[in-house]
Amino acid sequence: MTRTAPIPTASHFIDGSYAEDASGTPIPVIHPASGAVFANVHAATPALIDRALEAARRAQGDWAALTGAERGRVLRRAAEILRERNRDLSVIETWDTGKPLQETLVADAASGADALEFFGGIAADLGGETRQLGQDWSYTRREPLGVCVGIGAWNYPIQIACWKAAPALACGNAMVFKPSETTPLSALKLAEILLEAGAPPGLFNVLQGAGEVGAALVTDPRVAKVSLTGSVPTGRKVYAAAAAGIKSVTMELGGKSPLIIFDDAEVENAVSAAINGNFYSSGQVCSNGTRVFVQRGIKEAFLSLLAKRLTGAVLGDPLDEATNFGPMVSEGQLNIVLAYIARGHEEGARLIAGGNRVVGPGYFLEPTLFADVTDEMAIAREEIFGPVMSVLDFDTEDEVLARANATEFGLAAGVFTRDLARAHRMVARLQAGTCWINTYNLTPVEMPFGGSKLSGVGRENARAAIEHYSQVKAVYVAMGDVDAPF
Ligand code: NAD
């Protein structure tokens, strides 16, 4: 068991090396399981922001001039290094986020490596199309956008960095990445690894800071594209700022996704999916199925099995691999979630399990289950981003579909039923970017991921991401004379 985090040696990574400027606002890095400060970084100053963008601009041209196969090789090598160092990277992620090592060992750097491998694999096969136009013809070139900015949330720091960097770099772009100020460390390790894998200095830079550093990056004229993972309020600001410069965006935002369980579902599996979709990463997952609609016929069976299974949650030191439930990422997030639990009580939901802060150090909260939740309650309408599951009752397919769609969010949805025709009928009508049938929250790199409605714009992963990190240039080629009216 590793008790010390392999902490990066400085705050930023610019033009191929670590950089520091202690005049930037200090940002203490807190271990959520103890509340102790275990590292310190500084927010990037305007001079560092300028250096990073200049380095990215310089690196991008040469990188784009390589063949796709050459770029892909670097990304695949980086994927291998990530996998070799998975344990160290997972330990950093656990120190930073508080997520159990049991999770980070399989879900964070590993998912990042999958993205680098996937986009490294298709980099050689990105290109345009030709069309014969009589004797003339046209062709398209798939070209990079230029310098892309990635801005991350705190729940999956290295995964988010990789999900953005891998398609961006595969397409021939450079990136300046700003991790969340709450979890600043692992992106620096990714920068080290990309360099070691053969990426030129300046191709992938990391700057620390809160919203103001993000805002300075988004509005800089050298930046062609912004990819944000964060909340809807931040998404609104970043989208508006990018719009002023007519910049391309990817927005991976929040959700309040429905998980719909019909009474013919296999109940054990449905309970497992509800646990995964509400309590993994202590509920701090954007696509979580936090509105669990259970058809009345199996409601009591579902709730009693679920309550029994919740006793299997092992809260404790997240660095202990036996722990399967960690703390909230921060005291602020803990207080937000506690306020929602209080509103659940006030609005008349029935508490079945949990509901309390755990006495002791760190930001631990019990996995919390409310039943008899109704559509108007705050816990059923607003994103909580914590371990609070709301169970709502329903009777018919049409009714549950209308209620599931009655939200401004549209990130994800799940359906549990043995009737596969009904499952496909449901997902065709659910307003969500990602749907699961008889499972929940699996996000392999082969499958596009992203939201509709307020939950986002664009898609990450799969070939779909290529559309969001490249542009098409059309070329008309005349083979004969030019006609003119006079
Ligand atoms: P947040 O919106 O507070 O911050 C996200 C990032 O944006 C941070 O790096 C922050 O510093 C930066 N930022 C804040 N203001 C900015 C501004 N004006 N300009 C530029 N950057 C700015 O989100 P969070 O609390 O870190 O993360 C939780 C949220 O992220 C939840 O709503 C969750 O649903 C969402 N999320 C979405 C996905 C997805 O893929 N759809 C994945 C993970 C998290």
Coordinates of C-alpha atoms and ligand atoms in Angstrom, one line a residue:
M1 CA 0.0 0.0 0.0
T2 CA 1.4 3.4 -0.9
R3 CA 1.1 6.0 1.7
T4 CA 2.9 8.9 0.0
A5 CA 1.9 10.5 -3.3
P6 CA 4.5 10.8 -6.0
I7 CA 3.9 14.6 -6.2
P8 CA 4.9 16.5 -9.4
T9 CA 7.8 18.9 -8.8
A10 CA 6.2 22.2 -9.8
S11 CA 2.8 23.7 -10.6
H12 CA 2.8 23.9 -14.4
F13 CA 4.2 22.1 -17.4
I14 CA 5.1 24.4 -20.3
D15 CA 7.1 23.8 -23.5
G16 CA 8.4 20.5 -22.3
S17 CA 9.4 21.2 -18.7
Y18 CA 8.0 22.1 -15.3
A19 CA 7.5 25.7 -14.6
E20 CA 6.8 27.7 -11.4
D21 CA 5.9 31.3 -10.6
A22 CA 5.2 31.6 -6.9
S23 CA 3.6 35.0 -7.4
G24 CA 0.5 33.2 -8.7
T25 CA -2.4 32.7 -6.3
P26 CA -1.5 29.7 -4.0
I27 CA -3.8 26.7 -4.3
P28 CA -3.5 24.2 -1.5
V29 CA -4.1 20.6 -2.5
I30 CA -6.2 18.8 0.0
H31 CA -6.5 15.0 0.7
P32 CA -10.3 14.6 1.1
A33 CA -10.0 11.6 3.4
S34 CA -8.1 13.6 6.0
G35 CA -8.6 17.3 5.2
A36 CA -4.8 17.7 5.3
V37 CA -2.9 19.8 2.8
F38 CA -0.5 17.4 1.1
A39 CA 0.8 19.7 -1.8
N40 CA 0.7 23.2 -3.0
V41 CA 0.5 24.7 -6.4
H42 CA 0.1 28.3 -7.7
A43 CA -2.3 29.6 -10.3
A44 CA -0.8 30.6 -13.6
T45 CA 0.2 34.2 -14.0
P46 CA -0.6 36.0 -17.3
A47 CA 3.1 35.6 -18.3
L48 CA 2.9 31.8 -17.9
I49 CA -0.4 31.7 -19.8
D50 CA 1.2 33.6 -22.6
R51 CA 4.3 31.2 -22.6
A52 CA 2.1 28.1 -22.7
L53 CA -0.1 29.4 -25.6
E54 CA 3.0 30.5 -27.5
A55 CA 4.7 27.1 -27.0
A56 CA 1.5 25.3 -28.1
R57 CA 1.3 27.5 -31.2
R58 CA 4.9 26.8 -32.2
A59 CA 4.6 23.1 -31.5
Q60 CA 1.4 22.6 -33.4
G61 CA 2.6 23.4 -36.9
D62 CA 5.4 20.8 -36.9
W63 CA 3.2 18.2 -35.2
A64 CA 0.5 18.7 -37.8
A65 CA 3.1 18.2 -40.6
L66 CA 3.9 14.7 -39.3
T67 CA 2.0 11.7 -40.8
G68 CA -1.0 10.4 -38.9
A69 CA 0.9 7.2 -38.3
E70 CA 3.8 9.1 -36.7
R71 CA 1.4 11.0 -34.4
G72 CA -0.4 7.8 -33.6
R73 CA 2.8 6.1 -32.6
V74 CA 3.5 8.7 -29.9
L75 CA 0.0 8.4 -28.5
R76 CA 0.1 4.6 -28.4
R77 CA 3.5 4.8 -26.6
A78 CA 2.0 7.2 -24.1
A79 CA -0.8 4.7 -23.5
E80 CA 1.7 2.0 -22.8
I81 CA 3.6 4.2 -20.3
L82 CA 0.3 5.2 -18.6
R83 CA -0.5 1.5 -18.2
E84 CA 3.0 0.7 -16.8
R85 CA 2.7 3.5 -14.2
N86 CA -1.0 2.9 -13.5
R87 CA -0.4 2.2 -9.8
D88 CA 1.5 5.5 -9.2
L89 CA -1.0 7.5 -11.2
S90 CA -3.8 5.9 -9.3
V91 CA -2.2 6.7 -6.0
I92 CA -2.0 10.4 -7.1
E93 CA -5.6 10.3 -8.2
T94 CA -6.7 8.8 -4.9
W95 CA -4.7 11.5 -2.9
D96 CA -6.2 14.2 -5.0
T97 CA -9.8 13.1 -5.4
G98 CA -10.3 10.8 -2.4
K99 CA -11.7 8.1 -4.6
P100 CA -10.8 4.6 -3.4
L101 CA -7.7 3.1 -4.9
Q102 CA -9.9 0.1 -5.7
E103 CA -11.6 2.4 -8.2
T104 CA -8.7 4.5 -9.5
L105 CA -6.6 1.4 -10.3
V106 CA -9.2 0.4 -12.9
A107 CA -11.1 3.5 -13.9
D108 CA -8.8 6.6 -14.3
A109 CA -5.4 6.3 -15.9
A110 CA -6.6 3.0 -17.4
S111 CA -9.5 4.8 -19.2
G112 CA -7.0 7.5 -20.2
A113 CA -4.7 4.9 -21.7
D114 CA -7.6 3.4 -23.7
A115 CA -8.3 6.8 -25.2
L116 CA -4.7 7.4 -26.2
E117 CA -4.5 3.9 -27.7
F118 CA -7.8 4.3 -29.6
F119 CA -7.0 7.7 -31.1
G120 CA -3.4 6.7 -31.6
G121 CA -4.7 3.7 -33.6
I122 CA -7.0 5.7 -35.9
A123 CA -4.6 8.7 -36.4
A124 CA -3.2 7.1 -39.5
D125 CA -6.6 6.6 -41.0
L126 CA -7.9 10.2 -40.7
G127 CA -8.4 11.9 -44.0
G128 CA -10.7 13.2 -46.6
E129 CA -12.9 12.0 -49.4
T130 CA -12.9 12.4 -53.2
R131 CA -15.8 12.9 -55.5
Q132 CA -15.8 12.7 -59.2
L133 CA -17.6 15.6 -60.7
G134 CA -17.8 14.7 -64.4
Q135 CA -14.3 15.3 -65.7
D136 CA -13.6 17.5 -62.7
W137 CA -13.4 16.3 -59.1
S138 CA -13.3 17.5 -55.6
Y139 CA -11.5 16.3 -52.5
T140 CA -11.6 17.2 -48.8
R141 CA -8.8 17.5 -46.4
R142 CA -9.3 16.9 -42.7
E143 CA -7.2 19.6 -41.0
P144 CA -6.5 20.3 -37.4
L145 CA -8.1 23.4 -35.7
G146 CA -4.9 24.7 -34.1
V147 CA -4.4 25.3 -30.4
C148 CA -7.1 23.7 -28.3
V149 CA -7.8 24.4 -24.7
G150 CA -9.0 21.7 -22.4
I151 CA -10.6 22.5 -19.0
G152 CA -11.3 19.7 -16.6
A153 CA -13.6 18.9 -13.7
W154 CA -12.3 17.2 -10.4
N155 CA -14.0 13.9 -10.6
Y156 CA -11.9 12.1 -13.2
P157 CA -8.9 14.3 -13.6
I158 CA -6.5 12.2 -15.7
Q159 CA -9.3 10.5 -17.6
I160 CA -10.7 13.9 -18.6
A161 CA -7.3 15.2 -19.7
C162 CA -6.7 12.1 -21.9
W163 CA -10.2 12.1 -23.3
K164 CA -9.5 15.6 -24.6
A165 CA -5.8 15.4 -25.4
A166 CA -6.0 12.1 -27.3
P167 CA -8.4 13.1 -30.1
A168 CA -7.0 16.6 -30.2
L169 CA -3.4 15.5 -30.7
A170 CA -4.4 12.6 -33.1
C171 CA -5.9 15.3 -35.4
G172 CA -2.7 17.4 -35.3
N173 CA -3.7 20.0 -32.7
A174 CA -1.7 21.2 -29.7
M175 CA -3.3 21.6 -26.3
V176 CA -3.2 23.8 -23.2
F177 CA -5.0 21.9 -20.4
K178 CA -6.2 23.4 -17.2
P179 CA -7.2 20.8 -14.6
S180 CA -9.7 21.6 -11.9
E181 CA -8.1 23.7 -9.1
T182 CA -9.4 20.9 -6.7
T183 CA -7.4 18.1 -8.4
P184 CA -4.4 19.7 -10.1
L185 CA -1.8 17.0 -10.0
S186 CA -2.3 14.1 -12.4
A187 CA -2.5 16.2 -15.6
L188 CA 1.1 17.2 -14.9
K189 CA 2.1 13.5 -15.0
L190 CA 0.3 13.1 -18.3
A191 CA 2.4 16.0 -19.7
E192 CA 5.6 14.2 -18.5
I193 CA 4.5 11.0 -20.1
L194 CA 3.5 12.5 -23.5
L195 CA 6.9 14.2 -23.7
E196 CA 8.6 10.9 -22.8
A197 CA 6.6 9.1 -25.5
G198 CA 7.9 11.5 -28.1
A199 CA 5.5 14.4 -28.2
P200 CA 7.4 17.6 -29.0
P201 CA 7.9 20.2 -26.2
G202 CA 4.9 22.6 -26.2
L203 CA 2.4 20.1 -27.7
F204 CA 0.7 19.4 -24.4
N205 CA 1.0 22.1 -21.7
V206 CA -0.7 22.2 -18.2
L207 CA -1.6 25.4 -16.4
Q208 CA -3.1 25.5 -12.9
G209 CA -5.7 27.9 -11.7
A210 CA -9.4 28.5 -11.1
G211 CA -12.0 30.1 -13.3
E212 CA -10.0 33.2 -14.2
V213 CA -7.2 31.2 -15.7
G214 CA -9.7 29.2 -17.7
A215 CA -11.4 32.4 -18.8
A216 CA -8.1 33.9 -19.9
L217 CA -7.4 30.8 -22.1
V218 CA -10.9 30.7 -23.6
T219 CA -10.8 34.3 -24.8
D220 CA -7.2 34.3 -26.1
P221 CA -7.2 34.8 -29.9
R222 CA -4.6 32.1 -30.3
V223 CA -7.1 29.5 -29.2
A224 CA -9.2 27.8 -31.8
K225 CA -11.2 25.4 -29.7
V226 CA -12.4 24.9 -26.1
S227 CA -13.4 21.6 -24.6
L228 CA -14.9 21.9 -21.1
T229 CA -15.9 19.3 -18.6
G230 CA -17.8 21.0 -15.8
S231 CA -21.2 22.2 -14.6
V232 CA -23.9 23.8 -16.6
P233 CA -23.4 27.3 -15.1
T234 CA -19.7 27.2 -16.0
G235 CA -20.6 25.8 -19.4
R236 CA -22.9 28.8 -20.1
K237 CA -20.0 31.2 -19.3
V238 CA -17.4 29.3 -21.3
Y239 CA -19.7 28.7 -24.3
A240 CA -20.6 32.5 -24.4
A241 CA -17.0 33.5 -24.2
A242 CA -16.0 31.1 -27.0
A243 CA -18.9 32.3 -29.1
A244 CA -17.5 35.8 -29.0
G245 CA -14.5 34.5 -30.9
I246 CA -16.6 32.0 -33.0
K247 CA -14.6 29.2 -31.5
S248 CA -15.5 25.6 -31.7
V249 CA -16.6 24.0 -28.4
T250 CA -17.1 20.7 -26.8
M251 CA -19.2 20.9 -23.6
E252 CA -19.5 18.0 -21.3
L253 CA -21.8 19.2 -18.6
G254 CA -24.0 18.1 -15.8
G255 CA -27.0 15.8 -15.7
K256 CA -29.9 14.4 -13.7
S257 CA -30.3 11.2 -15.6
P258 CA -33.1 8.6 -15.3
L259 CA -32.6 5.0 -14.6
I260 CA -35.9 3.2 -15.4
I261 CA -36.5 -0.2 -14.0
F262 CA -39.5 -2.1 -15.2
D263 CA -41.1 -4.8 -13.1
D264 CA -39.9 -7.6 -15.4
A265 CA -36.3 -6.6 -14.9
E266 CA -33.7 -8.9 -13.3
V267 CA -33.8 -7.3 -9.9
E268 CA -30.2 -8.1 -8.7
N269 CA -28.8 -6.6 -11.8
A270 CA -31.0 -3.6 -11.6
V271 CA -29.9 -3.0 -8.0
S272 CA -26.2 -3.4 -9.0
A273 CA -26.7 -0.8 -11.7
A274 CA -28.4 1.6 -9.4
I275 CA -25.5 1.2 -6.9
N276 CA -22.9 1.7 -9.7
G277 CA -24.9 4.6 -11.1
N278 CA -25.3 6.5 -7.8
F279 CA -22.5 5.5 -5.4
Y280 CA -19.4 4.9 -7.6
S281 CA -16.9 7.7 -6.9
S282 CA -19.2 8.6 -4.0
G283 CA -21.8 9.7 -6.5
Q284 CA -19.5 12.3 -8.1
V285 CA -20.2 11.1 -11.7
C286 CA -21.9 13.3 -14.3
S287 CA -23.8 10.6 -16.0
N288 CA -25.2 9.0 -12.8
G289 CA -28.7 7.7 -12.9
T290 CA -29.9 9.7 -9.9
R291 CA -33.6 9.5 -10.7
V292 CA -34.3 5.8 -10.3
F293 CA -37.8 5.2 -11.6
V294 CA -39.0 1.8 -10.3
Q295 CA -42.3 0.2 -11.6
R296 CA -44.7 -0.2 -8.7
G297 CA -44.8 -4.0 -8.9
I298 CA -41.2 -4.5 -7.8
K299 CA -40.7 -1.4 -5.7
E300 CA -40.6 -3.1 -2.3
A301 CA -38.4 -6.0 -3.6
F302 CA -36.1 -3.5 -5.2
L303 CA -35.8 -1.3 -2.1
S304 CA -35.3 -4.1 0.4
L305 CA -32.6 -5.7 -1.7
L306 CA -30.9 -2.3 -2.3
A307 CA -31.0 -1.4 1.5
K308 CA -29.4 -4.8 2.2
R309 CA -26.7 -4.3 -0.5
L310 CA -25.8 -0.8 0.9
T311 CA -24.6 -2.4 4.1
G312 CA -21.7 -3.7 2.0
A313 CA -20.3 -0.2 1.5
V314 CA -16.8 -0.1 3.1
L315 CA -16.0 3.5 4.1
G316 CA -12.5 4.3 5.1
D317 CA -9.0 5.1 4.0
P318 CA -9.2 5.3 0.2
L319 CA -5.6 4.1 -0.1
D320 CA -6.7 0.8 1.5
E321 CA -7.8 -1.4 -1.4
A322 CA -10.5 -2.9 0.8
T323 CA -12.3 0.4 0.9
N324 CA -15.0 0.8 -1.7
F325 CA -16.6 4.1 -0.8
G326 CA -14.5 7.3 -0.4
P327 CA -15.2 10.8 0.9
M328 CA -16.6 13.8 -1.0
V329 CA -13.9 15.6 -2.9
S330 CA -14.0 18.7 -0.7
E331 CA -15.7 20.3 2.3
G332 CA -17.6 22.6 -0.1
Q333 CA -19.0 19.6 -2.0
L334 CA -19.9 17.8 1.2
N335 CA -21.9 20.8 2.4
I336 CA -23.8 21.1 -0.9
V337 CA -24.8 17.4 -0.7
L338 CA -25.8 17.7 3.0
A339 CA -28.0 20.7 2.1
Y340 CA -29.8 18.5 -0.5
I341 CA -30.3 15.7 2.0
A342 CA -31.9 18.3 4.3
R343 CA -34.2 19.4 1.5
G344 CA -35.1 15.8 0.8
H345 CA -36.3 15.5 4.4
E346 CA -38.1 18.8 4.3
E347 CA -39.9 18.0 1.1
G348 CA -41.2 14.7 2.5
A349 CA -39.0 12.0 0.8
R350 CA -38.6 8.8 2.9
L351 CA -35.1 8.2 4.0
I352 CA -34.2 4.5 3.7
A353 CA -30.5 4.5 4.4
G354 CA -27.6 6.9 5.1
G355 CA -28.2 10.6 5.3
N356 CA -25.4 11.6 7.7
R357 CA -21.9 13.0 7.6
V358 CA -19.5 10.4 9.1
V359 CA -17.9 11.7 12.3
G360 CA -14.2 12.0 12.1
P361 CA -11.6 13.5 9.8
G362 CA -12.2 14.0 6.1
Y363 CA -15.4 14.7 4.1
F364 CA -17.1 11.3 4.4
L365 CA -20.9 11.0 3.9
E366 CA -23.0 7.8 4.1
P367 CA -24.5 6.4 0.9
T368 CA -28.0 7.8 1.0
L369 CA -31.2 6.4 -0.3
F370 CA -34.5 8.2 -0.5
A371 CA -37.8 6.5 -1.6
D372 CA -41.2 8.0 -2.3
V373 CA -39.5 10.9 -4.2
T374 CA -41.7 12.9 -6.4
D375 CA -40.9 14.8 -9.6
E376 CA -41.1 18.3 -8.1
M377 CA -38.7 17.7 -5.2
A378 CA -35.3 19.4 -5.5
I379 CA -33.5 16.1 -5.0
A380 CA -35.3 14.9 -8.2
R381 CA -34.7 18.0 -10.3
E382 CA -31.3 19.3 -9.5
E383 CA -27.8 17.8 -9.9
I384 CA -26.5 16.9 -6.5
F385 CA -23.2 15.4 -7.4
G386 CA -23.0 13.2 -4.4
P387 CA -24.1 9.8 -3.1
V388 CA -27.9 10.5 -2.9
M389 CA -30.2 8.1 -4.8
S390 CA -33.8 9.1 -5.3
V391 CA -36.3 6.3 -6.0
L392 CA -39.5 7.4 -7.7
D393 CA -42.5 5.1 -8.5
F394 CA -44.2 4.7 -11.8
D395 CA -47.0 2.6 -13.5
T396 CA -46.8 2.8 -17.3
E397 CA -44.2 3.1 -20.0
D398 CA -45.7 6.3 -21.5
E399 CA -45.9 7.9 -18.1
V400 CA -42.3 7.1 -17.1
L401 CA -41.0 8.2 -20.5
A402 CA -42.7 11.6 -20.2
R403 CA -41.4 12.1 -16.6
A404 CA -37.9 10.9 -17.5
N405 CA -37.7 13.5 -20.3
A406 CA -39.2 16.3 -18.2
T407 CA -35.8 17.8 -17.3
E408 CA -33.6 20.4 -18.8
F409 CA -30.7 17.9 -18.7
G410 CA -30.0 15.2 -21.3
L411 CA -26.8 13.5 -20.5
A412 CA -27.6 9.8 -20.0
A413 CA -30.4 7.3 -19.4
G414 CA -30.8 3.6 -18.5
V415 CA -33.6 1.1 -19.0
F416 CA -33.9 -2.3 -17.3
T417 CA -36.4 -4.8 -18.7
R418 CA -36.4 -8.3 -20.1
D419 CA -38.6 -7.1 -23.0
L420 CA -36.0 -6.0 -25.5
A421 CA -38.5 -4.5 -27.9
R422 CA -39.6 -2.2 -25.1
A423 CA -36.0 -1.4 -24.2
H424 CA -35.2 -0.2 -27.8
R425 CA -38.5 1.6 -28.0
M426 CA -37.7 3.5 -24.8
V427 CA -34.1 4.5 -25.7
A428 CA -35.3 5.8 -29.1
R429 CA -37.6 8.2 -27.2
L430 CA -35.4 9.1 -24.3
Q431 CA -33.8 12.5 -24.6
A432 CA -30.2 11.7 -23.7
G433 CA -26.8 11.5 -25.4
T434 CA -25.9 8.1 -23.9
C435 CA -28.3 5.3 -23.1
W436 CA -27.7 1.9 -21.5
I437 CA -29.9 -1.2 -21.7
N438 CA -29.7 -3.6 -18.8
T439 CA -26.5 -1.9 -17.4
Y440 CA -25.4 1.5 -16.4
N441 CA -22.5 3.9 -16.7
L442 CA -20.2 1.9 -18.9
T443 CA -18.2 4.3 -21.1
P444 CA -15.8 2.4 -23.3
V445 CA -13.8 4.5 -25.7
E446 CA -15.4 2.8 -28.7
M447 CA -18.7 4.5 -27.8
P448 CA -19.4 8.2 -28.2
F449 CA -20.1 10.0 -24.9
G450 CA -21.8 13.4 -24.4
G451 CA -25.1 15.1 -23.7
S452 CA -28.1 16.7 -25.3
K453 CA -30.2 19.6 -24.0
L454 CA -28.3 21.5 -21.2
S455 CA -25.9 18.6 -20.7
G456 CA -23.7 19.5 -23.5
V457 CA -22.5 20.0 -27.1
G458 CA -20.3 17.6 -29.0
R459 CA -19.1 14.1 -28.2
E460 CA -16.0 12.6 -26.7
N461 CA -14.6 9.2 -27.5
A462 CA -15.1 7.0 -30.6
R463 CA -14.8 8.4 -34.2
A464 CA -17.4 11.0 -33.2
A465 CA -14.7 13.0 -31.3
I466 CA -12.7 13.5 -34.5
E467 CA -15.4 15.7 -35.9
H468 CA -14.9 18.0 -32.9
Y469 CA -11.1 18.3 -33.2
S470 CA -10.8 18.8 -36.9
Q471 CA -12.2 20.8 -39.7
V472 CA -12.9 19.9 -43.3
K473 CA -11.4 21.8 -46.2
A474 CA -13.1 21.3 -49.6
V475 CA -11.0 21.6 -52.7
Y476 CA -12.5 21.8 -56.3
V477 CA -10.1 20.6 -59.0
A478 CA -10.9 21.7 -62.6
M479 CA -9.6 19.6 -65.4
G480 CA -10.7 21.7 -68.3
D481 CA -11.3 25.3 -69.4
V482 CA -13.2 27.9 -67.4
D483 CA -16.5 29.1 -68.7
A484 CA -17.5 32.8 -68.1
P485 CA -20.6 34.8 -69.3
F486 CA -18.5 37.6 -70.8
Ligands
NAD1 P1 -17.1 23.5 -12.5 O1 -18.0 23.9 -13.5 O2 -17.1 24.2 -11.2 O3 -15.6 23.6 -13.0 C1 -15.1 23.0 -14.1 C2 -13.9 23.6 -14.6 O4 -14.2 24.9 -15.2 C3 -12.8 23.9 -13.5 O5 -11.6 23.6 -14.1 C4 -13.0 25.4 -13.3 O6 -11.8 26.0 -12.8 C5 -13.3 25.9 -14.7 N1 -13.9 27.2 -14.7 C6 -14.8 27.7 -13.8 N2 -15.2 28.9 -14.3 C7 -14.7 29.1 -15.5 C8 -14.7 30.2 -16.4 N3 -15.5 31.3 -16.2 N4 -14.0 30.1 -17.6 C9 -13.3 29.0 -17.8 N5 -13.2 27.9 -16.9 C10 -13.8 28.0 -15.8 O7 -17.3 21.9 -12.3 P2 -16.7 20.9 -11.2 O8 -17.4 21.3 -9.9 O9 -15.2 20.9 -11.3 O10 -17.2 19.5 -11.7 C11 -18.5 19.0 -11.4 C12 -19.4 19.3 -12.6 O11 -18.9 18.8 -13.8 C13 -20.8 18.6 -12.5 O12 -21.8 19.4 -12.9 C14 -20.6 17.4 -13.4 O13 -21.9 16.9 -13.9 C15 -19.8 17.9 -14.5 N6 -19.1 16.8 -15.2 C16 -19.5 16.5 -16.5 C17 -18.9 15.5 -17.1 C18 -19.3 15.1 -18.5 O14 -18.6 14.4 -19.2 N7 -20.5 15.5 -19.0 C19 -17.9 14.8 -16.5 C20 -17.5 15.1 -15.2 C21 -18.1 16.2 -14.6

